[in-house]
Amino acid sequence: MSSDRDALKAEFLARHGLADARRQPLAGDASTRAYERLYPAAGGSLIFMDQPPSAETAPCDPAWGPAERGAAGYNALARLAAGRVEAFVTVAAWLKAQGLSGPAVLAHDAGAGLAVLEDLGDGLFANLIADGQDEAPLYDAAITALAQLHAASPPPVLEHEGLAWPFLDYDAVALKTAGDLLPEWLPRLKPELNFTPDAVAAWDTIWAPIIERGAAGASVFCHRDYHAENLIWLPDRDGAARVGMLDFQDAVRAHPAWDLSMLLHDARRDVTPEREAAALDRYFALRPDLDRQAFLADYHALGALNISRILGIFARLVTRDSKPRYAAFMPRLWGYLDLCLANPSLADLKAWFDAHVPAGSRA
């Protein structure tokens, strides 16, 4: 980090009475953000978020068509927030208004890409389960919170404290961008794979009706990264608020199956078929208006798209970004994909994978 950036951060903290706070760097993730835990002299702890705006390509302007989005880059195509602090601040405020728990934003400078957040603690679902806590009540709570999240309809623009952020659909362009990642990046990780133009054309043809269904079903708030490493257990709170949510700045309006896939096709930990079935049963019980059979067809299809997307992202992280640890997660994703592809409605997609990605390349 440059000395100019360090000076900007120090000035921001001083402006908000935190110049003397002890600063402890926290482990990073696959993003361009950095976090520190602050220990103010008065006691307690806070989280300091550092997201340099220049580290990302531009987010999507709502007025842009496919050509403008393509020219702007991946964030605009995929409708990612490009790390913008105004997205985090406005989404956090909207979650709070729904009775849900995102970290309160105590100070922010969107132009500088800096914010001070409430510290929700270290009770990540993934860590609690790894330490022996029963996963059933945690997943039950996660589904309760998700159903509550899906019951509300966000406005076209989220606003808070003078900031505004467009709340966009996870549309066909963004969904196709998700699907394009695997054929683009997997052969770079697995050089034995060779996706010919005919194979890529077949891939696009198979996905087209699934993408159409996903775009047409964009109807609910979608966290977009809803999994056990982004959920914090807050047992002293009530109801759905016991589920603390992190990393929600990329939220969009999407098909409700998407967040379920993120939770139940978790790249970083095994979610058994039994846990998946119990979670889906709970979700349907909380949303009795849904057509179970039609929804499950979408869940398996969009789940396969989401898993393919993550496989492509992890291949990119390994080959382009020199982050080899993500390769270790990929066999688990292939296992989830096999379960989705067992659905008879995805026979053409299963045949494509069987023809073009043999078992030996799925390790």
Tab-separated table of C-alpha atoms in Angstrom:
chain	number	residue	atom	x	y	z
A	1	MET	CA	0.000	0.000	0.000
A	2	SER	CA	1.352	3.423	-0.936
A	3	SER	CA	2.348	5.989	1.653
A	4	ASP	CA	-0.340	8.282	0.201
A	5	ARG	CA	-3.001	5.649	0.902
A	6	ASP	CA	-1.645	5.130	4.409
A	7	ALA	CA	-1.788	8.859	5.057
A	8	LEU	CA	-5.366	9.033	3.752
A	9	LYS	CA	-6.415	6.209	6.074
A	10	ALA	CA	-4.703	7.808	9.072
A	11	GLU	CA	-6.403	11.140	8.365
A	12	PHE	CA	-9.810	9.433	8.052
A	13	LEU	CA	-9.375	7.661	11.366
A	14	ALA	CA	-8.213	10.853	13.083
A	15	ARG	CA	-11.216	12.730	11.716
A	16	HIS	CA	-13.489	10.213	13.402
A	17	GLY	CA	-11.692	10.137	16.748
A	18	LEU	CA	-9.826	6.894	16.116
A	19	ALA	CA	-6.268	8.126	15.625
A	20	ASP	CA	-5.071	6.308	18.739
A	21	ALA	CA	-6.916	3.041	18.068
A	22	ARG	CA	-4.734	-0.054	17.906
A	23	ARG	CA	-4.966	-1.596	14.429
A	24	GLN	CA	-4.842	-5.322	13.733
A	25	PRO	CA	-4.900	-6.506	10.085
A	26	LEU	CA	-7.394	-9.269	9.321
A	27	ALA	CA	-7.036	-12.109	6.844
A	28	GLY	CA	-7.890	-11.171	3.272
A	29	ASP	CA	-10.185	-12.859	0.792
A	30	ALA	CA	-10.479	-13.011	-3.002
A	31	SER	CA	-11.449	-9.342	-3.248
A	32	THR	CA	-9.467	-6.100	-3.465
A	33	ARG	CA	-10.669	-5.025	-0.006
A	34	ALA	CA	-8.621	-5.053	3.170
A	35	TYR	CA	-9.911	-5.113	6.731
A	36	GLU	CA	-8.451	-4.221	10.100
A	37	ARG	CA	-9.868	-4.621	13.577
A	38	LEU	CA	-9.645	-1.397	15.536
A	39	TYR	CA	-9.290	-1.285	19.313
A	40	PRO	CA	-10.180	2.261	20.449
A	41	ALA	CA	-8.673	3.567	23.675
A	42	ALA	CA	-12.192	3.743	25.140
A	43	GLY	CA	-12.593	-0.018	24.735
A	44	GLY	CA	-14.440	-2.399	22.481
A	45	SER	CA	-13.585	-3.084	18.867
A	46	LEU	CA	-14.573	-1.913	15.391
A	47	ILE	CA	-13.847	-2.981	11.815
A	48	PHE	CA	-11.995	-0.688	9.396
A	49	MET	CA	-12.744	-1.366	5.717
A	50	ASP	CA	-10.336	-0.180	3.038
A	51	GLN	CA	-11.529	-0.456	-0.571
A	52	PRO	CA	-9.453	1.708	-2.931
A	53	PRO	CA	-11.883	2.822	-5.670
A	54	SER	CA	-9.155	2.659	-8.303
A	55	ALA	CA	-8.550	-1.047	-7.663
A	56	GLU	CA	-11.632	-2.121	-9.642
A	57	THR	CA	-13.146	-1.516	-13.062
A	58	ALA	CA	-16.322	0.569	-13.162
A	59	PRO	CA	-19.653	-0.728	-11.862
A	60	CYS	CA	-22.664	-0.881	-14.178
A	61	ASP	CA	-24.480	2.321	-15.009
A	62	PRO	CA	-28.207	1.447	-15.114
A	63	ALA	CA	-28.516	3.112	-18.526
A	64	TRP	CA	-25.808	1.006	-20.180
A	65	GLY	CA	-26.631	-1.649	-22.723
A	66	PRO	CA	-24.549	-4.788	-23.378
A	67	ALA	CA	-22.003	-2.970	-25.563
A	68	GLU	CA	-21.304	-0.256	-22.998
A	69	ARG	CA	-21.065	-2.830	-20.252
A	70	GLY	CA	-18.630	-4.924	-22.263
A	71	ALA	CA	-16.464	-1.884	-22.933
A	72	ALA	CA	-16.445	-0.971	-19.219
A	73	GLY	CA	-15.278	-4.414	-18.119
A	74	TYR	CA	-16.206	-7.421	-16.033
A	75	ASN	CA	-17.821	-5.594	-13.103
A	76	ALA	CA	-20.280	-3.852	-15.401
A	77	LEU	CA	-21.053	-7.057	-17.305
A	78	ALA	CA	-21.648	-9.032	-14.105
A	79	ARG	CA	-23.301	-6.107	-12.306
A	80	LEU	CA	-20.860	-6.254	-9.430
A	81	ALA	CA	-20.510	-3.242	-7.145
A	82	ALA	CA	-16.796	-2.823	-7.904
A	83	GLY	CA	-16.175	-2.515	-4.178
A	84	ARG	CA	-17.962	0.825	-3.928
A	85	VAL	CA	-18.448	1.889	-0.316
A	86	GLU	CA	-21.755	3.562	-1.187
A	87	ALA	CA	-23.104	0.129	-2.169
A	88	PHE	CA	-22.101	-1.326	1.199
A	89	VAL	CA	-23.515	1.607	3.188
A	90	THR	CA	-26.890	1.699	1.440
A	91	VAL	CA	-27.379	-2.076	1.418
A	92	ALA	CA	-26.446	-2.273	5.126
A	93	ALA	CA	-29.054	0.384	5.937
A	94	TRP	CA	-31.697	-1.438	3.898
A	95	LEU	CA	-30.976	-4.724	5.694
A	96	LYS	CA	-31.344	-3.007	9.061
A	97	ALA	CA	-34.686	-1.537	7.966
A	98	GLN	CA	-35.899	-5.087	7.280
A	99	GLY	CA	-34.996	-6.207	10.812
A	100	LEU	CA	-31.897	-8.060	9.630
A	101	SER	CA	-28.289	-7.790	10.789
A	102	GLY	CA	-25.574	-6.284	8.695
A	103	PRO	CA	-22.821	-4.362	10.476
A	104	ALA	CA	-23.815	-0.802	11.305
A	105	VAL	CA	-21.730	1.725	9.376
A	106	LEU	CA	-20.362	4.191	11.929
A	107	ALA	CA	-18.302	6.380	9.600
A	108	HIS	CA	-17.665	6.430	5.881
A	109	ASP	CA	-15.995	8.299	3.053
A	110	ALA	CA	-17.307	6.778	-0.167
A	111	GLY	CA	-14.996	8.814	-2.391
A	112	ALA	CA	-11.953	7.545	-0.518
A	113	GLY	CA	-13.252	3.999	-0.233
A	114	LEU	CA	-13.096	3.889	3.574
A	115	ALA	CA	-15.570	2.945	6.295
A	116	VAL	CA	-15.690	2.047	9.976
A	117	LEU	CA	-18.137	-0.719	10.803
A	118	GLU	CA	-19.686	-2.357	13.809
A	119	ASP	CA	-17.703	-5.451	14.816
A	120	LEU	CA	-20.101	-8.404	14.760
A	121	GLY	CA	-17.461	-10.692	16.259
A	122	ASP	CA	-15.790	-13.892	15.124
A	123	GLY	CA	-18.717	-16.307	15.243
A	124	LEU	CA	-18.652	-17.259	11.581
A	125	PHE	CA	-20.981	-20.174	10.908
A	126	ALA	CA	-18.156	-22.082	9.206
A	127	ASN	CA	-15.853	-21.712	12.224
A	128	LEU	CA	-18.529	-22.611	14.775
A	129	ILE	CA	-19.424	-25.769	12.863
A	130	ALA	CA	-15.736	-26.700	12.497
A	131	ASP	CA	-15.383	-26.304	16.271
A	132	GLY	CA	-18.187	-28.806	16.880
A	133	GLN	CA	-21.334	-26.678	17.138
A	134	ASP	CA	-24.467	-28.338	15.779
A	135	GLU	CA	-24.970	-27.069	12.235
A	136	ALA	CA	-28.732	-27.714	12.150
A	137	PRO	CA	-29.888	-24.622	14.111
A	138	LEU	CA	-27.402	-22.452	12.215
A	139	TYR	CA	-28.689	-23.531	8.812
A	140	ASP	CA	-32.273	-23.262	10.058
A	141	ALA	CA	-31.574	-19.669	11.097
A	142	ALA	CA	-29.863	-18.927	7.783
A	143	ILE	CA	-32.945	-20.148	5.908
A	144	THR	CA	-35.248	-18.111	8.167
A	145	ALA	CA	-33.217	-14.986	7.445
A	146	LEU	CA	-33.153	-15.765	3.734
A	147	ALA	CA	-36.923	-16.217	3.603
A	148	GLN	CA	-37.359	-12.872	5.384
A	149	LEU	CA	-34.911	-11.293	2.953
A	150	HIS	CA	-36.878	-12.685	0.019
A	151	ALA	CA	-40.187	-11.415	1.406
A	152	ALA	CA	-39.239	-7.743	0.939
A	153	SER	CA	-38.950	-5.899	-2.367
A	154	PRO	CA	-36.098	-3.379	-2.542
A	155	PRO	CA	-36.664	-0.078	-4.368
A	156	PRO	CA	-34.886	0.711	-7.654
A	157	VAL	CA	-32.441	2.943	-5.785
A	158	LEU	CA	-31.162	2.419	-2.232
A	159	GLU	CA	-30.468	5.635	-0.311
A	160	HIS	CA	-28.873	6.428	3.034
A	161	GLU	CA	-27.181	9.497	4.511
A	162	GLY	CA	-26.887	11.267	1.187
A	163	LEU	CA	-25.604	8.211	-0.686
A	164	ALA	CA	-27.546	6.464	-3.440
A	165	TRP	CA	-26.942	3.125	-5.132
A	166	PRO	CA	-28.947	1.592	-8.017
A	167	PHE	CA	-30.423	-1.776	-7.129
A	168	LEU	CA	-30.109	-3.662	-10.418
A	169	ASP	CA	-31.470	-6.944	-11.743
A	170	TYR	CA	-29.243	-9.976	-12.163
A	171	ASP	CA	-30.179	-9.868	-15.824
A	172	ALA	CA	-29.484	-12.067	-18.837
A	173	VAL	CA	-26.202	-10.284	-19.634
A	174	ALA	CA	-24.916	-10.821	-16.090
A	175	LEU	CA	-26.062	-14.450	-16.037
A	176	LYS	CA	-24.395	-15.189	-19.379
A	177	THR	CA	-21.240	-13.512	-18.095
A	178	ALA	CA	-21.390	-15.961	-15.179
A	179	GLY	CA	-21.727	-18.916	-17.530
A	180	ASP	CA	-18.901	-17.751	-19.795
A	181	LEU	CA	-16.300	-18.018	-17.026
A	182	LEU	CA	-15.916	-21.795	-17.098
A	183	PRO	CA	-15.169	-22.257	-20.824
A	184	GLU	CA	-12.854	-19.244	-20.737
A	185	TRP	CA	-10.779	-20.135	-17.674
A	186	LEU	CA	-10.990	-23.877	-16.992
A	187	PRO	CA	-8.770	-24.840	-19.981
A	188	ARG	CA	-6.085	-22.502	-18.646
A	189	LEU	CA	-6.059	-24.526	-15.437
A	190	LYS	CA	-6.511	-27.866	-17.191
A	191	PRO	CA	-4.490	-27.650	-20.437
A	192	GLU	CA	-5.724	-31.064	-21.557
A	193	LEU	CA	-9.154	-29.493	-22.162
A	194	ASN	CA	-9.868	-27.984	-25.559
A	195	PHE	CA	-13.260	-26.387	-26.008
A	196	THR	CA	-13.735	-26.045	-29.764
A	197	PRO	CA	-15.970	-23.321	-31.226
A	198	ASP	CA	-18.658	-25.974	-31.725
A	199	ALA	CA	-18.392	-27.012	-28.063
A	200	VAL	CA	-18.709	-23.389	-26.906
A	201	ALA	CA	-21.665	-22.844	-29.227
A	202	ALA	CA	-23.361	-25.931	-27.763
A	203	TRP	CA	-22.635	-24.597	-24.252
A	204	ASP	CA	-24.322	-21.303	-25.083
A	205	THR	CA	-27.336	-23.053	-26.629
A	206	ILE	CA	-27.866	-25.264	-23.568
A	207	TRP	CA	-27.679	-22.351	-21.152
A	208	ALA	CA	-29.872	-19.932	-23.110
A	209	PRO	CA	-33.271	-21.112	-21.754
A	210	ILE	CA	-31.879	-21.411	-18.214
A	211	ILE	CA	-30.540	-17.867	-18.366
A	212	GLU	CA	-33.921	-16.698	-19.667
A	213	ARG	CA	-35.670	-18.328	-16.688
A	214	GLY	CA	-33.170	-16.863	-14.258
A	215	ALA	CA	-33.592	-13.353	-15.633
A	216	ALA	CA	-37.383	-13.631	-15.700
A	217	GLY	CA	-37.385	-14.835	-12.087
A	218	ALA	CA	-35.336	-11.886	-10.763
A	219	SER	CA	-37.793	-10.854	-8.066
A	220	VAL	CA	-36.100	-10.792	-4.644
A	221	PHE	CA	-33.166	-9.256	-2.802
A	222	CYS	CA	-30.157	-11.467	-3.532
A	223	HIS	CA	-27.199	-11.186	-1.163
A	224	ARG	CA	-25.127	-12.946	-3.826
A	225	ASP	CA	-22.453	-14.363	-1.503
A	226	TYR	CA	-24.631	-16.004	1.135
A	227	HIS	CA	-22.590	-18.837	2.657
A	228	ALA	CA	-21.180	-20.032	5.961
A	229	GLU	CA	-18.059	-17.849	5.835
A	230	ASN	CA	-20.137	-14.697	5.378
A	231	LEU	CA	-22.670	-15.395	8.125
A	232	ILE	CA	-22.026	-14.605	11.805
A	233	TRP	CA	-24.022	-16.103	14.671
A	234	LEU	CA	-25.484	-13.443	16.979
A	235	PRO	CA	-27.328	-15.514	19.607
A	236	ASP	CA	-28.227	-12.491	21.761
A	237	ARG	CA	-30.429	-11.077	19.014
A	238	ASP	CA	-33.918	-12.264	18.086
A	239	GLY	CA	-35.311	-14.190	15.145
A	240	ALA	CA	-33.731	-13.620	11.754
A	241	ALA	CA	-31.525	-10.876	13.237
A	242	ARG	CA	-29.423	-13.624	14.846
A	243	VAL	CA	-27.822	-14.118	11.419
A	244	GLY	CA	-25.207	-11.430	10.889
A	245	MET	CA	-24.518	-10.848	7.192
A	246	LEU	CA	-21.212	-9.806	5.637
A	247	ASP	CA	-19.961	-9.081	2.116
A	248	PHE	CA	-23.334	-8.047	0.718
A	249	GLN	CA	-22.296	-5.029	-1.345
A	250	ASP	CA	-22.822	-6.885	-4.650
A	251	ALA	CA	-26.505	-7.463	-3.903
A	252	VAL	CA	-28.920	-7.468	-6.842
A	253	ARG	CA	-32.507	-8.380	-7.564
A	254	ALA	CA	-32.381	-12.019	-8.627
A	255	HIS	CA	-34.133	-15.352	-8.732
A	256	PRO	CA	-34.561	-16.636	-5.145
A	257	ALA	CA	-32.814	-19.893	-6.033
A	258	TRP	CA	-29.493	-18.069	-6.387
A	259	ASP	CA	-28.855	-17.401	-2.689
A	260	LEU	CA	-30.030	-20.902	-1.826
A	261	SER	CA	-27.390	-22.258	-4.169
A	262	MET	CA	-24.736	-20.054	-2.569
A	263	LEU	CA	-25.655	-21.420	0.860
A	264	LEU	CA	-26.147	-25.080	-0.037
A	265	HIS	CA	-23.469	-25.443	-2.746
A	266	ASP	CA	-20.819	-23.997	-0.432
A	267	ALA	CA	-17.379	-24.223	-2.023
A	268	ARG	CA	-15.551	-24.107	1.298
A	269	ARG	CA	-17.375	-26.743	3.325
A	270	ASP	CA	-19.368	-29.888	2.687
A	271	VAL	CA	-23.129	-29.499	2.770
A	272	THR	CA	-24.595	-32.983	2.789
A	273	PRO	CA	-27.611	-33.942	0.677
A	274	GLU	CA	-29.506	-34.428	3.926
A	275	ARG	CA	-28.714	-30.896	5.126
A	276	GLU	CA	-29.606	-29.523	1.700
A	277	ALA	CA	-32.953	-31.345	1.752
A	278	ALA	CA	-33.767	-30.127	5.271
A	279	ALA	CA	-32.894	-26.541	4.338
A	280	LEU	CA	-35.048	-26.642	1.220
A	281	ASP	CA	-37.958	-28.138	3.188
A	282	ARG	CA	-37.694	-25.283	5.682
A	283	TYR	CA	-37.552	-22.696	2.919
A	284	PHE	CA	-40.702	-24.086	1.271
A	285	ALA	CA	-42.466	-24.161	4.647
A	286	LEU	CA	-41.657	-20.465	5.104
A	287	ARG	CA	-42.712	-19.619	1.530
A	288	PRO	CA	-45.845	-21.734	0.944
A	289	ASP	CA	-46.743	-19.660	-2.118
A	290	LEU	CA	-43.989	-21.295	-4.181
A	291	ASP	CA	-44.580	-24.106	-6.667
A	292	ARG	CA	-42.145	-26.620	-5.225
A	293	GLN	CA	-41.600	-28.665	-8.372
A	294	ALA	CA	-41.030	-25.653	-10.629
A	295	PHE	CA	-38.801	-23.975	-8.053
A	296	LEU	CA	-36.641	-27.081	-7.628
A	297	ALA	CA	-36.162	-27.280	-11.384
A	298	ASP	CA	-34.895	-23.693	-11.317
A	299	TYR	CA	-32.794	-24.400	-8.228
A	300	HIS	CA	-30.957	-27.270	-9.923
A	301	ALA	CA	-30.529	-25.369	-13.205
A	302	LEU	CA	-29.410	-22.064	-11.682
A	303	GLY	CA	-27.402	-23.982	-9.102
A	304	ALA	CA	-25.506	-25.643	-11.957
A	305	LEU	CA	-24.907	-22.211	-13.482
A	306	ASN	CA	-23.700	-20.813	-10.165
A	307	ILE	CA	-21.373	-23.768	-9.565
A	308	SER	CA	-19.984	-23.456	-13.095
A	309	ARG	CA	-19.435	-19.745	-12.454
A	310	ILE	CA	-17.503	-20.422	-9.255
A	311	LEU	CA	-15.397	-23.113	-10.949
A	312	GLY	CA	-14.480	-20.539	-13.585
A	313	ILE	CA	-13.680	-17.906	-10.953
A	314	PHE	CA	-11.482	-20.310	-9.003
A	315	ALA	CA	-9.661	-21.336	-12.190
A	316	ARG	CA	-9.063	-17.625	-12.844
A	317	LEU	CA	-7.838	-17.031	-9.294
A	318	VAL	CA	-5.339	-19.881	-9.611
A	319	THR	CA	-4.029	-19.120	-13.102
A	320	ARG	CA	-4.264	-15.339	-13.398
A	321	ASP	CA	-4.011	-14.195	-9.786
A	322	SER	CA	-1.551	-16.818	-8.468
A	323	LYS	CA	-3.838	-17.957	-5.643
A	324	PRO	CA	-3.365	-21.742	-5.771
A	325	ARG	CA	-5.353	-22.438	-2.608
A	326	TYR	CA	-8.610	-22.086	-4.527
A	327	ALA	CA	-7.850	-25.256	-6.493
A	328	ALA	CA	-8.457	-27.264	-3.320
A	329	PHE	CA	-12.128	-26.215	-3.309
A	330	MET	CA	-12.866	-27.346	-6.840
A	331	PRO	CA	-13.441	-31.093	-6.302
A	332	ARG	CA	-16.229	-30.254	-3.843
A	333	LEU	CA	-17.851	-28.031	-6.476
A	334	TRP	CA	-17.697	-30.809	-9.052
A	335	GLY	CA	-19.525	-33.020	-6.552
A	336	TYR	CA	-22.295	-30.453	-6.134
A	337	LEU	CA	-22.512	-30.080	-9.891
A	338	ASP	CA	-22.965	-33.823	-10.338
A	339	LEU	CA	-25.920	-33.701	-7.937
A	340	CYS	CA	-27.524	-30.861	-9.912
A	341	LEU	CA	-26.899	-32.624	-13.222
A	342	ALA	CA	-28.720	-35.708	-11.946
A	343	ASN	CA	-31.941	-33.776	-12.507
A	344	PRO	CA	-33.445	-35.190	-15.735
A	345	SER	CA	-34.212	-31.706	-17.052
A	346	LEU	CA	-30.449	-31.072	-17.278
A	347	ALA	CA	-29.633	-34.143	-19.390
A	348	ASP	CA	-28.214	-32.022	-22.241
A	349	LEU	CA	-25.942	-30.146	-19.857
A	350	LYS	CA	-24.769	-33.395	-18.258
A	351	ALA	CA	-23.990	-34.784	-21.700
A	352	TRP	CA	-21.944	-31.661	-22.502
A	353	PHE	CA	-19.813	-32.066	-19.392
A	354	ASP	CA	-19.400	-35.805	-19.964
A	355	ALA	CA	-18.216	-35.130	-23.523
A	356	HIS	CA	-15.938	-32.163	-22.852
A	357	VAL	CA	-14.752	-32.391	-19.228
A	358	PRO	CA	-13.821	-36.018	-18.475
A	359	ALA	CA	-13.711	-37.251	-14.904
A	360	GLY	CA	-9.918	-36.940	-14.737
A	361	SER	CA	-10.181	-33.193	-15.357
A	362	ARG	CA	-12.643	-32.659	-12.528
A	363	ALA	CA	-10.123	-33.158	-9.734
